[in-house]
PDB file of C-alpha atoms in Angstrom:
ATOM      1  CA  MET A   1      77.300 -98.753  38.603  1.00 51.00           C
ATOM      2  CA  PRO A   2      77.755 -97.587  35.167  1.00 53.00           C
ATOM      3  CA  SER A   3      77.695 -93.878  34.117  1.00 56.00           C
ATOM      4  CA  GLY A   4      76.331 -94.859  30.256  1.00 52.00           C
ATOM      5  CA  PRO A   5      72.595 -94.280  31.498  1.00 56.00           C
ATOM      6  CA  SER A   6      72.638 -90.907  32.767  1.00 60.00           C
ATOM      7  CA  THR A   7      74.768 -89.045  30.451  1.00 58.00           C
ATOM      8  CA  ALA A   8      72.402 -90.562  27.813  1.00 61.00           C
ATOM      9  CA  ALA A   9      69.840 -88.902  29.102  1.00 73.00           C
ATOM     10  CA  ARG A  10      71.390 -85.621  29.468  1.00 83.00           C
ATOM     11  CA  THR A  11      72.534 -85.121  25.736  1.00 85.00           C
ATOM     12  CA  PRO A  12      68.846 -84.681  24.747  1.00 87.00           C
ATOM     13  CA  PHE A  13      68.447 -82.315  27.267  1.00 89.00           C
ATOM     14  CA  VAL A  14      71.203 -80.245  26.513  1.00 90.00           C
ATOM     15  CA  LEU A  15      70.643 -80.437  22.675  1.00 92.00           C
ATOM     16  CA  LEU A  16      67.142 -79.095  23.144  1.00 93.00           C
ATOM     17  CA  VAL A  17      68.525 -76.128  25.278  1.00 94.00           C
ATOM     18  CA  VAL A  18      71.017 -75.311  22.722  1.00 95.00           C
ATOM     19  CA  LEU A  19      68.642 -75.502  20.064  1.00 95.00           C
ATOM     20  CA  LEU A  20      66.091 -73.328  21.898  1.00 96.00           C
ATOM     21  CA  LEU A  21      68.885 -70.768  22.355  1.00 96.00           C
ATOM     22  CA  GLY A  22      70.143 -70.837  18.892  1.00 95.00           C
ATOM     23  CA  GLY A  23      66.446 -70.365  17.813  1.00 95.00           C
ATOM     24  CA  GLY A  24      65.853 -67.382  19.963  1.00 95.00           C
ATOM     25  CA  LEU A  25      69.145 -65.833  18.873  1.00 96.00           C
ATOM     26  CA  ILE A  26      68.082 -66.381  15.092  1.00 96.00           C
ATOM     27  CA  THR A  27      64.631 -64.925  15.763  1.00 96.00           C
ATOM     28  CA  LEU A  28      65.975 -62.019  17.653  1.00 96.00           C
ATOM     29  CA  LEU A  29      68.606 -61.288  14.979  1.00 96.00           C
ATOM     30  CA  LEU A  30      65.384 -61.055  12.498  1.00 95.00           C
ATOM     31  CA  LEU A  31      63.230 -58.971  14.595  1.00 95.00           C
ATOM     32  CA  ASN A  32      66.124 -56.336  15.115  1.00 95.00           C
ATOM     33  CA  SER A  33      66.804 -56.891  11.473  1.00 94.00           C
ATOM     34  CA  SER A  34      63.229 -56.154  10.635  1.00 93.00           C
ATOM     35  CA  LEU A  35      63.002 -53.061  12.853  1.00 93.00           C
ATOM     36  CA  ASN A  36      66.116 -51.440  11.412  1.00 94.00           C
ATOM     37  CA  GLU A  37      64.797 -51.758   7.867  1.00 94.00           C
ATOM     38  CA  GLY A  38      61.133 -50.494   9.383  1.00 92.00           C
ATOM     39  CA  SER A  39      63.208 -46.991  10.873  1.00 93.00           C
ATOM     40  CA  PHE A  40      64.867 -46.564   7.644  1.00 94.00           C
ATOM     41  CA  ARG A  41      61.437 -46.698   5.797  1.00 94.00           C
ATOM     42  CA  LEU A  42      60.265 -44.460   7.985  1.00 94.00           C
ATOM     43  CA  SER A  43      63.015 -41.994   8.078  1.00 95.00           C
ATOM     44  CA  GLU A  44      62.671 -42.022   4.286  1.00 95.00           C
ATOM     45  CA  LEU A  45      58.559 -41.245   4.835  1.00 96.00           C
ATOM     46  CA  LYS A  46      59.695 -38.565   6.931  1.00 97.00           C
ATOM     47  CA  LYS A  47      61.844 -36.861   4.518  1.00 97.00           C
ATOM     48  CA  ARG A  48      59.498 -37.192   1.847  1.00 97.00           C
ATOM     49  CA  THR A  49      56.660 -35.983   3.760  1.00 97.00           C
ATOM     50  CA  THR A  50      58.835 -32.662   4.660  1.00 97.00           C
ATOM     51  CA  GLU A  51      59.799 -32.367   0.546  1.00 97.00           C
ATOM     52  CA  LEU A  52      56.093 -32.816  -0.448  1.00 98.00           C
ATOM     53  CA  THR A  53      54.764 -30.165   2.738  1.00 97.00           C
ATOM     54  CA  ASP A  54      57.775 -27.334   1.392  1.00 97.00           C
ATOM     55  CA  GLU A  55      56.476 -27.948  -2.042  1.00 97.00           C
ATOM     56  CA  GLU A  56      52.737 -27.651  -1.278  1.00 97.00           C
ATOM     57  CA  GLN A  57      53.648 -24.351   0.841  1.00 97.00           C
ATOM     58  CA  GLU A  58      55.156 -23.113  -2.382  1.00 97.00           C
ATOM     59  CA  LEU A  59      52.661 -23.613  -4.343  1.00 97.00           C
ATOM     60  CA  GLN A  60      49.749 -22.077  -2.377  1.00 96.00           C
ATOM     61  CA  ARG A  61      52.021 -19.167  -1.831  1.00 95.00           C
ATOM     62  CA  ASP A  62      52.332 -18.894  -5.924  1.00 95.00           C
ATOM     63  CA  VAL A  63      48.285 -19.317  -5.857  1.00 94.00           C
ATOM     64  CA  ASN A  64      48.003 -16.746  -3.321  1.00 93.00           C
ATOM     65  CA  GLY A  65      50.326 -14.492  -5.202  1.00 91.00           C
ATOM     66  CA  ARG A  66      48.508 -15.013  -8.230  1.00 91.00           C
ATOM     67  CA  SER A  67      45.032 -14.839  -6.829  1.00 91.00           C
ATOM     68  CA  ALA A  68      45.643 -11.258  -5.460  1.00 91.00           C
ATOM     69  CA  PRO A  69      43.215  -8.841  -6.690  1.00 90.00           C
ATOM     70  CA  ASP A  70      45.975  -6.735  -8.094  1.00 91.00           C
ATOM     71  CA  ALA A  71      47.633  -9.773  -9.894  1.00 91.00           C
ATOM     72  CA  LEU A  72      44.569 -10.821 -11.294  1.00 91.00           C
ATOM     73  CA  GLU A  73      43.708  -6.882 -13.084  1.00 89.00           C
ATOM     74  CA  ARG A  74      47.220  -7.182 -14.097  1.00 91.00           C
ATOM     75  CA  ARG A  75      47.055 -10.471 -16.051  1.00 92.00           C
ATOM     76  CA  ALA A  76      43.577  -9.684 -17.232  1.00 90.00           C
ATOM     77  CA  ARG A  77      44.837  -6.609 -18.971  1.00 88.00           C
ATOM     78  CA  GLU A  78      48.017  -8.466 -20.636  1.00 91.00           C
ATOM     79  CA  LEU A  79      45.120 -10.675 -21.809  1.00 91.00           C
ATOM     80  CA  GLY A  80      43.581  -7.566 -23.443  1.00 87.00           C
ATOM     81  CA  MET A  81      40.469  -7.964 -20.960  1.00 89.00           C
ATOM     82  CA  VAL A  82      38.740  -4.407 -19.870  1.00 86.00           C
ATOM     83  CA  PRO A  83      36.089  -3.748 -16.997  1.00 83.00           C
ATOM     84  CA  GLY A  84      32.899  -4.667 -18.083  1.00 80.00           C
ATOM     85  CA  GLY A  85      31.287  -1.727 -16.059  1.00 78.00           C
ATOM     86  CA  SER A  86      27.903  -1.952 -14.321  1.00 83.00           C
ATOM     87  CA  PRO A  87      26.477  -5.164 -14.674  1.00 86.00           C
ATOM     88  CA  VAL A  88      22.995  -5.993 -16.347  1.00 90.00           C
ATOM     89  CA  PHE A  89      20.722  -8.750 -15.353  1.00 91.00           C
ATOM     90  CA  LEU A  90      18.200 -11.078 -17.496  1.00 92.00           C
ATOM     91  CA  GLY A  91      14.728 -11.507 -16.074  1.00 92.00           C
ATOM     92  CA  PRO A  92      13.115 -15.362 -16.025  1.00 94.00           C
ATOM     93  CA  ASP A  93      10.421 -13.554 -18.272  1.00 94.00           C
ATOM     94  CA  GLY A  94      13.240 -12.413 -20.682  1.00 89.00           C
ATOM     95  CA  THR A  95      13.172  -8.410 -19.779  1.00 92.00           C
ATOM     96  CA  VAL A  96      16.664  -6.709 -19.308  1.00 90.00           C
ATOM     97  CA  ARG A  97      17.371  -4.839 -15.614  1.00 90.00           C
ATOM     98  CA  GLY A  98      19.513  -2.472 -16.325  1.00 87.00           C
ATOM     99  CA  VAL A  99      21.190  -0.201 -19.271  1.00 87.00           C
ATOM    100  CA  PRO A 100      23.678  -2.568 -21.308  1.00 83.00           C
ATOM    101  CA  SER A 101      26.733  -0.891 -22.556  1.00 82.00           C
ATOM    102  CA  ARG A 102      29.572  -1.871 -24.299  1.00 80.00           C
ATOM    103  CA  ALA A 103      32.787  -2.202 -22.535  1.00 78.00           C
ATOM    104  CA  THR A 104      35.684   0.100 -23.202  1.00 78.00           C
ATOM    105  CA  ALA A 105      39.350   0.242 -22.356  1.00 72.00           C
ATOM    106  CA  GLU A 106      40.586   2.672 -20.283  1.00 69.00           C
ATOM    107  CA  PRO A 107      44.246   4.006 -21.279  1.00 62.00           C
ATOM    108  CA  ALA A 108      46.530   2.039 -19.837  1.00 59.00           C
ATOM    109  CA  PRO A 109      48.307   3.444 -16.808  1.00 60.00           C
ATOM    110  CA  PRO A 110      52.262   4.842 -17.815  1.00 58.00           C
ATOM    111  CA  THR A 111      54.614   2.190 -16.539  1.00 60.00           C
ATOM    112  CA  ALA A 112      57.953   3.680 -15.196  1.00 54.00           C
ATOM    113  CA  PRO A 113      60.588   3.446 -17.803  1.00 55.00           C
ATOM    114  CA  THR A 114      63.453   0.978 -17.146  1.00 55.00           C
ATOM    115  CA  THR A 115      67.186   1.508 -17.223  1.00 57.00           C
ATOM    116  CA  PRO A 116      69.339  -0.991 -18.395  1.00 54.00           C
ATOM    117  CA  GLY A 117      72.215  -2.329 -16.079  1.00 50.00           C
ATOM    118  CA  ARG A 118      69.675  -1.629 -12.855  1.00 45.00           C
TER     119      ARG A 118
END
């Protein structure tokens, strides 16, 4: 019996198995590369999120500091504003409720002298 036909039938099967294994390995390599790229991107986004959160908290502290009543009063005095006194209201028919008066500046509280070098 000749041995030629039985080896000829095995060759396509072996070639198919080699191609499937090679394709599987290439697919796994591409999938692994894609996952690594996604991991790096996720790491960058987490770092950026942390930076933005820190910046947001810093800005919120700044807003809270500037919106405190004493800070608002100090800034208003720096701009030349004075307390308005008791309010006066206008009714829908044009009547005035309250006694209008001109706002006058109170003397500024004395500030402590600063010594150079401190």
